[in-house]
Amino acid sequence: MQILDQARTAAALPFSKLVPALARAARELADGAIRAPERQVVTIDAASVLLGMPAIGADISVTKQITVHANNAAHGLPAIQGEVIVFNTATGRRLAILDGPTVTARRTAAMTLLGIETLAPKKPQSALLIGTGAQAAAHADALVEHFGIAQFWISARNAAGVDAFCKRLQERHPQLAVRPLAADALQRDIPETDLVIALTTSKTPVIPAAIAAHTLAIGVGAFKPDMVEFPPALLHARQIVVDDLAGARHEAGDLIQAHVDWSGVRDIACALAGQLGRASPVPVFKTVGQAAWDLAAARVAVQALA
């Protein structure tokens, strides 16, 4: 069994391999070939939680354990820590231990890439990212690597955080055009962009309601019923596609609070099967995460280690 740290885990999970692996996993989850129960959430204390996410495939299986300690900055430690344990389904033989936050960041960004490939009307050239955390950084790198996106707008409520994020992104990718966008200007001065991707834990909408018909809006950050990134008006105006329908019913606060008609919500497996058609305006895509996506990442990593 190999134990991979953050750097080795990232190196074993190139987006070029992750995206098709996620497409395969989405189809298998829909067909019942992957079994993944609801995420287990165990409260540790008022500021801390333990998450357990198993998934069983025919070839390999995984269980991801993640702890979230919101006050860890005071201890000089990351808020999110954890690992993904990979084992052979038939024998239980342990194959690898991967860095949990790295797997989460990269497979989450890869699911966004899959959503773009499947739902966007054309190859994107520009993106507005709302948020400046680890997921925003992972998504920016993924969009550059996978699509060659060269123009970014970055928006968040903390102006200093936006400036620092833009500087770091420009340092990693000097060829980019990166522009900060004040959060209070976002609703009235929406840039003409192919993608709007929200990566926050906001409890009020951050995605503008009046985006262009050709713009694909993606909500990534809200993963609890009390969190919201999409405005209800946008959800009621467009076809909604989610990464995992069962998970979205319990965790997608945007959809829950907007009281959407769940009979009309489709998952990414339906989109991959061509069951949506080409809608105008384009759909919106909401992701909440799924242990099956960790299994998809584990397949890529195990293959890289072979």
Short mmCIF file of C-alpha atoms in Angstrom, two decimals:
data_model
loop_
_atom_site.label_atom_id
_atom_site.label_comp_id
_atom_site.label_asym_id
_atom_site.label_seq_id
_atom_site.Cartn_x
_atom_site.Cartn_y
_atom_site.Cartn_z
CA MET A 1 0.00 0.00 0.00
CA GLN A 2 1.26 3.45 -0.92
CA ILE A 3 0.61 6.57 1.13
CA LEU A 4 0.50 9.75 -0.94
CA ASP A 5 0.95 13.21 0.52
CA GLN A 6 -0.66 16.32 -0.90
CA ALA A 7 1.86 16.81 -3.72
CA ARG A 8 1.90 13.16 -4.80
CA THR A 9 -1.89 12.95 -4.67
CA ALA A 10 -2.20 16.00 -6.92
CA ALA A 11 0.36 14.61 -9.36
CA ALA A 12 -1.58 11.34 -9.58
CA LEU A 13 -4.83 13.13 -10.48
CA PRO A 14 -4.42 15.01 -13.79
CA PHE A 15 -7.63 16.63 -14.97
CA SER A 16 -7.29 14.99 -18.39
CA LYS A 17 -7.82 11.63 -16.66
CA LEU A 18 -10.21 12.77 -13.94
CA VAL A 19 -12.90 14.18 -16.21
CA PRO A 20 -13.56 10.95 -18.16
CA ALA A 21 -13.26 8.95 -14.94
CA LEU A 22 -16.03 11.09 -13.42
CA ALA A 23 -18.21 10.61 -16.49
CA ARG A 24 -17.81 6.84 -16.10
CA ALA A 25 -18.58 7.02 -12.39
CA ALA A 26 -21.70 9.14 -12.99
CA ARG A 27 -23.05 6.54 -15.39
CA GLU A 28 -22.21 3.70 -13.01
CA LEU A 29 -23.85 5.49 -10.08
CA ALA A 30 -27.01 5.98 -12.14
CA ASP A 31 -26.98 2.31 -13.18
CA GLY A 32 -26.37 1.03 -9.65
CA ALA A 33 -22.89 -0.29 -10.44
CA ILE A 34 -21.47 2.05 -7.78
CA ARG A 35 -23.13 2.11 -4.37
CA ALA A 36 -22.62 5.18 -2.23
CA PRO A 37 -24.82 5.88 0.81
CA GLU A 38 -25.56 9.36 2.08
CA ARG A 39 -22.66 11.21 3.60
CA GLN A 40 -22.39 10.56 7.33
CA VAL A 41 -22.08 13.75 9.37
CA VAL A 42 -21.09 13.50 13.02
CA THR A 43 -20.89 16.67 15.11
CA ILE A 44 -17.71 16.89 17.17
CA ASP A 45 -18.48 20.25 18.79
CA ALA A 46 -20.07 23.56 17.86
CA ALA A 47 -17.25 24.37 15.43
CA SER A 48 -16.18 20.90 14.30
CA VAL A 49 -17.61 18.01 12.32
CA LEU A 50 -16.55 14.56 11.08
CA LEU A 51 -17.64 13.47 7.60
CA GLY A 52 -17.61 9.87 6.40
CA MET A 53 -18.11 9.03 2.71
CA PRO A 54 -17.85 5.42 1.45
CA ALA A 55 -18.37 4.18 -2.12
CA ILE A 56 -18.32 0.60 -3.39
CA GLY A 57 -17.38 -0.23 -6.98
CA ALA A 58 -16.93 -3.56 -8.73
CA ASP A 59 -13.16 -3.08 -8.96
CA ILE A 60 -12.14 -0.84 -6.08
CA SER A 61 -13.86 0.88 -3.19
CA VAL A 62 -13.07 3.92 -1.05
CA THR A 63 -13.93 5.56 2.18
CA LYS A 64 -13.09 9.20 2.78
CA GLN A 65 -12.79 10.58 6.29
CA ILE A 66 -12.73 14.36 6.63
CA THR A 67 -12.67 16.53 9.72
CA VAL A 68 -13.63 20.19 9.57
CA HIS A 69 -12.46 22.30 12.51
CA ALA A 70 -13.52 25.87 11.84
CA ASN A 71 -11.30 27.35 14.56
CA ASN A 72 -8.07 25.65 13.53
CA ALA A 73 -6.47 28.87 12.31
CA ALA A 74 -5.87 29.71 15.97
CA HIS A 75 -3.79 26.53 16.23
CA GLY A 76 -1.90 27.09 12.98
CA LEU A 77 -3.63 24.11 11.38
CA PRO A 78 -5.81 23.74 8.28
CA ALA A 79 -9.55 23.67 8.89
CA ILE A 80 -10.05 20.63 6.65
CA GLN A 81 -8.00 17.46 7.11
CA GLY A 82 -8.55 13.89 6.02
CA GLU A 83 -7.69 10.95 3.82
CA VAL A 84 -9.16 8.60 1.22
CA ILE A 85 -8.55 4.92 1.85
CA VAL A 86 -8.59 2.83 -1.34
CA PHE A 87 -9.04 -0.94 -1.28
CA ASN A 88 -9.69 -3.87 -3.60
CA THR A 89 -13.40 -4.63 -3.47
CA ALA A 90 -13.05 -8.40 -3.85
CA THR A 91 -10.39 -8.90 -1.17
CA GLY A 92 -10.31 -5.76 0.96
CA ARG A 93 -6.59 -5.40 0.30
CA ARG A 94 -5.55 -1.81 0.91
CA LEU A 95 -4.13 -0.20 -2.22
CA ALA A 96 -3.44 3.41 -1.27
CA ILE A 97 -4.12 6.26 1.10
CA LEU A 98 -4.61 9.60 -0.65
CA ASP A 99 -4.67 13.12 0.79
CA GLY A 100 -8.37 13.82 1.36
CA PRO A 101 -8.55 17.59 0.81
CA THR A 102 -6.50 17.26 -2.40
CA VAL A 103 -8.80 14.56 -3.75
CA THR A 104 -11.82 16.70 -2.87
CA ALA A 105 -10.41 19.84 -4.49
CA ARG A 106 -9.38 18.13 -7.71
CA ARG A 107 -12.40 15.88 -8.22
CA THR A 108 -14.71 18.81 -7.42
CA ALA A 109 -12.98 20.98 -10.02
CA ALA A 110 -13.05 18.05 -12.45
CA MET A 111 -16.82 17.67 -11.97
CA THR A 112 -17.15 21.34 -12.87
CA LEU A 113 -15.08 20.68 -16.00
CA LEU A 114 -17.35 17.76 -16.89
CA GLY A 115 -20.40 19.96 -16.41
CA ILE A 116 -18.90 22.59 -18.70
CA GLU A 117 -18.03 20.01 -21.37
CA THR A 118 -21.56 18.63 -21.20
CA LEU A 119 -23.71 21.74 -20.76
CA ALA A 120 -21.87 24.79 -22.15
CA PRO A 121 -22.83 25.83 -25.70
CA LYS A 122 -19.19 26.28 -26.73
CA LYS A 123 -15.66 25.94 -25.44
CA PRO A 124 -15.29 28.65 -22.79
CA GLN A 125 -12.76 31.43 -23.09
CA SER A 126 -13.60 33.46 -19.99
CA ALA A 127 -14.83 32.90 -16.46
CA LEU A 128 -16.06 34.86 -13.45
CA LEU A 129 -15.13 33.15 -10.18
CA ILE A 130 -16.99 34.19 -7.04
CA GLY A 131 -14.89 33.24 -4.03
CA THR A 132 -11.19 33.20 -3.18
CA GLY A 133 -10.70 30.00 -1.18
CA ALA A 134 -8.99 26.71 -1.96
CA GLN A 135 -11.76 25.58 -4.28
CA ALA A 136 -11.56 28.82 -6.26
CA ALA A 137 -7.81 28.33 -6.71
CA ALA A 138 -8.27 24.70 -7.77
CA HIS A 139 -10.97 25.70 -10.25
CA ALA A 140 -8.88 28.49 -11.76
CA ASP A 141 -5.97 26.11 -12.32
CA ALA A 142 -8.31 23.46 -13.74
CA LEU A 143 -9.93 25.90 -16.18
CA VAL A 144 -6.53 27.05 -17.43
CA GLU A 145 -5.18 23.51 -17.76
CA HIS A 146 -8.24 21.90 -19.32
CA PHE A 147 -9.76 24.64 -21.48
CA GLY A 148 -6.95 27.16 -21.83
CA ILE A 149 -9.14 29.92 -20.40
CA ALA A 150 -7.17 33.15 -20.49
CA GLN A 151 -9.55 35.74 -19.03
CA PHE A 152 -10.78 35.76 -15.44
CA TRP A 153 -12.82 38.05 -13.24
CA ILE A 154 -12.54 37.41 -9.51
CA SER A 155 -15.15 38.62 -7.04
CA ALA A 156 -15.69 38.23 -3.30
CA ARG A 157 -16.83 40.33 -0.37
CA ASN A 158 -13.28 40.75 0.97
CA ALA A 159 -11.56 43.17 -1.43
CA ALA A 160 -8.11 42.53 0.03
CA GLY A 161 -8.65 38.80 -0.39
CA VAL A 162 -9.63 39.32 -4.02
CA ASP A 163 -6.47 41.33 -4.73
CA ALA A 164 -4.27 38.70 -3.08
CA PHE A 165 -6.01 35.90 -5.00
CA CYS A 166 -5.57 37.72 -8.31
CA LYS A 167 -1.88 38.25 -7.58
CA ARG A 168 -1.30 34.57 -6.78
CA LEU A 169 -3.24 33.44 -9.85
CA GLN A 170 -1.24 35.80 -12.06
CA GLU A 171 2.00 34.49 -10.57
CA ARG A 172 1.02 30.88 -11.34
CA HIS A 173 -0.20 31.75 -14.84
CA PRO A 174 1.52 34.94 -16.12
CA GLN A 175 -0.31 34.75 -19.46
CA LEU A 176 -3.73 35.36 -17.93
CA ALA A 177 -5.80 38.53 -17.92
CA VAL A 178 -7.09 38.65 -14.33
CA ARG A 179 -9.38 41.41 -13.11
CA PRO A 180 -10.84 42.00 -9.63
CA LEU A 181 -14.54 42.78 -9.44
CA ALA A 182 -16.08 44.34 -6.36
CA ALA A 183 -18.88 42.27 -4.85
CA ASP A 184 -21.23 45.24 -4.60
CA ALA A 185 -20.72 45.92 -8.32
CA LEU A 186 -21.42 42.36 -9.37
CA GLN A 187 -25.19 42.62 -9.49
CA ARG A 188 -25.21 45.79 -11.60
CA ASP A 189 -22.06 45.41 -13.71
CA ILE A 190 -21.95 41.80 -14.88
CA PRO A 191 -19.05 41.08 -17.23
CA GLU A 192 -19.73 39.35 -20.54
CA THR A 193 -18.36 35.93 -19.71
CA ASP A 194 -18.88 32.30 -20.70
CA LEU A 195 -18.90 30.96 -17.14
CA VAL A 196 -19.99 32.14 -13.70
CA ILE A 197 -18.77 29.81 -10.96
CA ALA A 198 -19.62 30.37 -7.30
CA LEU A 199 -17.32 28.82 -4.69
CA THR A 200 -18.51 30.25 -1.39
CA THR A 201 -20.30 29.23 1.79
CA SER A 202 -22.67 32.18 1.51
CA LYS A 203 -26.14 32.15 3.02
CA THR A 204 -27.43 34.75 0.56
CA PRO A 205 -27.30 34.60 -3.27
CA VAL A 206 -24.01 35.65 -4.85
CA ILE A 207 -24.64 34.68 -8.49
CA PRO A 208 -26.28 37.49 -10.47
CA ALA A 209 -29.84 36.76 -11.59
CA ALA A 210 -29.50 38.61 -14.89
CA ILE A 211 -26.74 36.64 -16.60
CA ALA A 212 -26.67 36.21 -20.37
CA ALA A 213 -28.62 33.32 -21.90
CA HIS A 214 -25.41 31.70 -23.18
CA THR A 215 -23.60 31.94 -19.82
CA LEU A 216 -23.33 28.72 -17.83
CA ALA A 217 -23.71 29.34 -14.09
CA ILE A 218 -22.29 26.74 -11.71
CA GLY A 219 -22.77 26.59 -7.95
CA VAL A 220 -20.09 24.65 -6.09
CA GLY A 221 -19.68 26.07 -2.61
CA ALA A 222 -23.08 25.68 -0.93
CA PHE A 223 -23.31 22.17 0.53
CA LYS A 224 -25.77 22.63 3.42
CA PRO A 225 -29.50 23.44 3.45
CA ASP A 226 -28.84 26.90 4.93
CA MET A 227 -26.30 27.88 2.25
CA VAL A 228 -27.28 29.70 -0.96
CA GLU A 229 -25.37 30.87 -4.03
CA PHE A 230 -28.05 30.88 -6.76
CA PRO A 231 -30.86 33.45 -6.75
CA PRO A 232 -34.27 31.74 -6.88
CA ALA A 233 -35.26 33.64 -10.03
CA LEU A 234 -32.40 32.08 -12.00
CA LEU A 235 -33.24 28.59 -10.78
CA HIS A 236 -36.87 28.98 -11.80
CA ALA A 237 -35.91 30.37 -15.22
CA ARG A 238 -33.54 27.59 -16.32
CA GLN A 239 -33.20 23.84 -16.49
CA ILE A 240 -31.41 22.63 -13.36
CA VAL A 241 -28.74 19.93 -13.59
CA VAL A 242 -27.05 18.51 -10.49
CA ASP A 243 -24.12 16.17 -10.02
CA ASP A 244 -26.06 13.87 -7.68
CA LEU A 245 -29.83 14.08 -7.38
CA ALA A 246 -30.15 12.23 -4.08
CA GLY A 247 -27.49 14.38 -2.44
CA ALA A 248 -28.91 17.59 -3.85
CA ARG A 249 -32.31 16.91 -2.30
CA HIS A 250 -30.72 16.96 1.16
CA GLU A 251 -27.78 19.34 0.75
CA ALA A 252 -28.38 21.86 -2.06
CA GLY A 253 -29.60 24.81 -0.02
CA ASP A 254 -30.06 26.89 -3.18
CA LEU A 255 -32.62 24.45 -4.57
CA ILE A 256 -34.23 23.64 -1.23
CA GLN A 257 -34.82 27.27 -0.28
CA ALA A 258 -36.05 28.16 -3.78
CA HIS A 259 -38.65 25.36 -3.54
CA VAL A 260 -37.77 24.09 -7.00
CA ASP A 261 -39.89 21.46 -8.72
CA TRP A 262 -37.71 18.40 -8.19
CA SER A 263 -39.51 16.47 -10.91
CA GLY A 264 -37.81 18.75 -13.42
CA VAL A 265 -34.29 18.52 -11.97
CA ARG A 266 -31.90 16.25 -13.87
CA ASP A 267 -28.53 14.78 -12.94
CA ILE A 268 -25.29 14.85 -14.90
CA ALA A 269 -25.80 11.22 -15.98
CA CYS A 270 -28.96 12.28 -17.83
CA ALA A 271 -27.06 15.08 -19.51
CA LEU A 272 -24.26 12.70 -20.52
CA ALA A 273 -26.88 10.39 -22.03
CA GLY A 274 -28.13 13.26 -24.20
CA GLN A 275 -31.52 13.41 -22.49
CA LEU A 276 -31.60 17.20 -22.08
CA GLY A 277 -31.32 18.41 -25.64
CA ARG A 278 -29.82 21.82 -26.31
CA ALA A 279 -31.68 24.32 -24.19
CA SER A 280 -31.65 28.10 -24.55
CA PRO A 281 -30.90 29.63 -22.16
CA VAL A 282 -28.33 27.07 -21.11
CA PRO A 283 -28.98 25.11 -17.89
CA VAL A 284 -27.53 25.87 -14.49
CA PHE A 285 -25.31 23.28 -12.81
CA LYS A 286 -25.29 22.63 -9.07
CA THR A 287 -22.79 20.29 -7.40
CA VAL A 288 -22.84 18.97 -3.84
CA GLY A 289 -20.25 16.21 -4.07
CA GLN A 290 -20.52 12.43 -3.91
CA ALA A 291 -18.34 9.59 -2.64
CA ALA A 292 -18.59 8.06 -6.11
CA TRP A 293 -16.50 11.00 -7.34
CA ASP A 294 -13.82 10.06 -4.79
CA LEU A 295 -13.92 6.52 -6.18
CA ALA A 296 -13.41 7.92 -9.68
CA ALA A 297 -10.37 9.84 -8.45
CA ALA A 298 -9.04 6.74 -6.70
CA ARG A 299 -9.24 4.80 -9.97
CA VAL A 300 -7.10 7.43 -11.66
CA ALA A 301 -4.59 7.45 -8.80
CA VAL A 302 -4.30 3.65 -8.62
CA GLN A 303 -3.71 3.50 -12.36
CA ALA A 304 -1.00 6.16 -12.04
CA LEU A 305 0.69 4.13 -9.30
CA ALA A 306 0.62 0.84 -11.22
#
